[in-house]
């Protein structure tokens, strides 16, 4: 070993030029570390001294620094792996969102997307656009699905402004569709609820009572015996013109209104009983509590309308 070191120290081809200046009695010690780590130690006068290789920082030979660097490298690899997994999860979610519309005809999907885009661009005129589309029969379940997909993507990307706008658009289109497909009783209920200004509850009930009296046919013996169109007929003399209505309109009876509203209330109460009150002060929990309070207020209004219809007198 001594001969080999001597050869290396005297050779002009030595890869370590500094070694040529050391005495032959020097010893060399190579210590493995993180990556390429090399420490040359010189023993002289019974003392061991560290000699750093040229160009290498001093911290490179510090064991604690090396340990910290290894930990940082592990953390970086972990973060990169988590980011890749998160990116893959988002791609999978976006793929699932896109697959929701796969079962619909492509032409219908394109038309629905164009319609939704026109709603978004309409801004202040969106109400007119929605009503116009409803009259043309363009508001369908597919249109709701397209809005829901955009809303879902906005939520995943945490675009709060877009989430609020799309949520309002979804509710408005859904309300218009339900209004067109609803029974006369549910349309009347919706109109009565819209009449409430949020301030004077008793005044609102008075307006609702007048609307009910104008809507429901009179329920007295005469009105039952003499249907609409036969008012000029003299029931005592059995004479007079008979003018039956040629077209049957959607006459709403009070009993039908009471029955449908009561069924709706029972269904809503059952759903409310299954919903647990959320606790916490994070934005989502607070928003859910506000929604529950809004539902409770609407339920109380519907209950008041049901009592008003049951006790209605002409």
Short mmCIF file of N, CA and C in Angstrom, two decimals, residues 100-101 104 140-150 170:
data_model
loop_
_atom_site.label_atom_id
_atom_site.label_comp_id
_atom_site.label_asym_id
_atom_site.label_seq_id
_atom_site.Cartn_x
_atom_site.Cartn_y
_atom_site.Cartn_z
N UNK A 100 -70.55 12.33 -18.11
CA UNK A 100 -71.97 12.44 -17.75
C UNK A 100 -72.86 12.71 -18.96
N UNK A 101 -72.32 13.39 -19.94
CA UNK A 101 -73.11 13.76 -21.11
C UNK A 101 -72.95 12.78 -22.27
N UNK A 104 -76.15 11.31 -24.11
CA UNK A 104 -77.05 12.20 -24.85
C UNK A 104 -76.56 12.37 -26.29
N UNK A 140 -84.53 21.94 -20.85
CA UNK A 140 -84.69 20.51 -20.62
C UNK A 140 -83.74 20.05 -19.51
N UNK A 141 -83.83 18.78 -19.20
CA UNK A 141 -82.93 18.19 -18.21
C UNK A 141 -81.48 18.28 -18.67
N UNK A 142 -81.25 18.20 -19.98
CA UNK A 142 -79.89 18.29 -20.51
C UNK A 142 -79.29 19.66 -20.25
N UNK A 143 -80.09 20.71 -20.37
CA UNK A 143 -79.59 22.06 -20.08
C UNK A 143 -79.16 22.16 -18.61
N UNK A 144 -79.97 21.60 -17.71
CA UNK A 144 -79.60 21.58 -16.30
C UNK A 144 -78.30 20.81 -16.07
N UNK A 145 -78.13 19.70 -16.79
CA UNK A 145 -76.92 18.89 -16.64
C UNK A 145 -75.69 19.66 -17.10
N UNK A 146 -75.80 20.42 -18.17
CA UNK A 146 -74.67 21.22 -18.66
C UNK A 146 -74.29 22.29 -17.62
N UNK A 147 -75.31 22.95 -17.06
CA UNK A 147 -75.02 23.96 -16.03
C UNK A 147 -74.38 23.31 -14.82
N UNK A 148 -74.89 22.13 -14.43
CA UNK A 148 -74.35 21.44 -13.26
C UNK A 148 -72.90 21.03 -13.48
N UNK A 149 -72.56 20.60 -14.69
CA UNK A 149 -71.18 20.23 -14.98
C UNK A 149 -70.24 21.44 -14.83
N UNK A 150 -70.68 22.58 -15.35
CA UNK A 150 -69.86 23.79 -15.21
C UNK A 150 -69.73 24.18 -13.74
N UNK A 170 -78.45 27.89 -12.19
CA UNK A 170 -79.04 26.55 -12.09
C UNK A 170 -80.40 26.61 -11.40
#
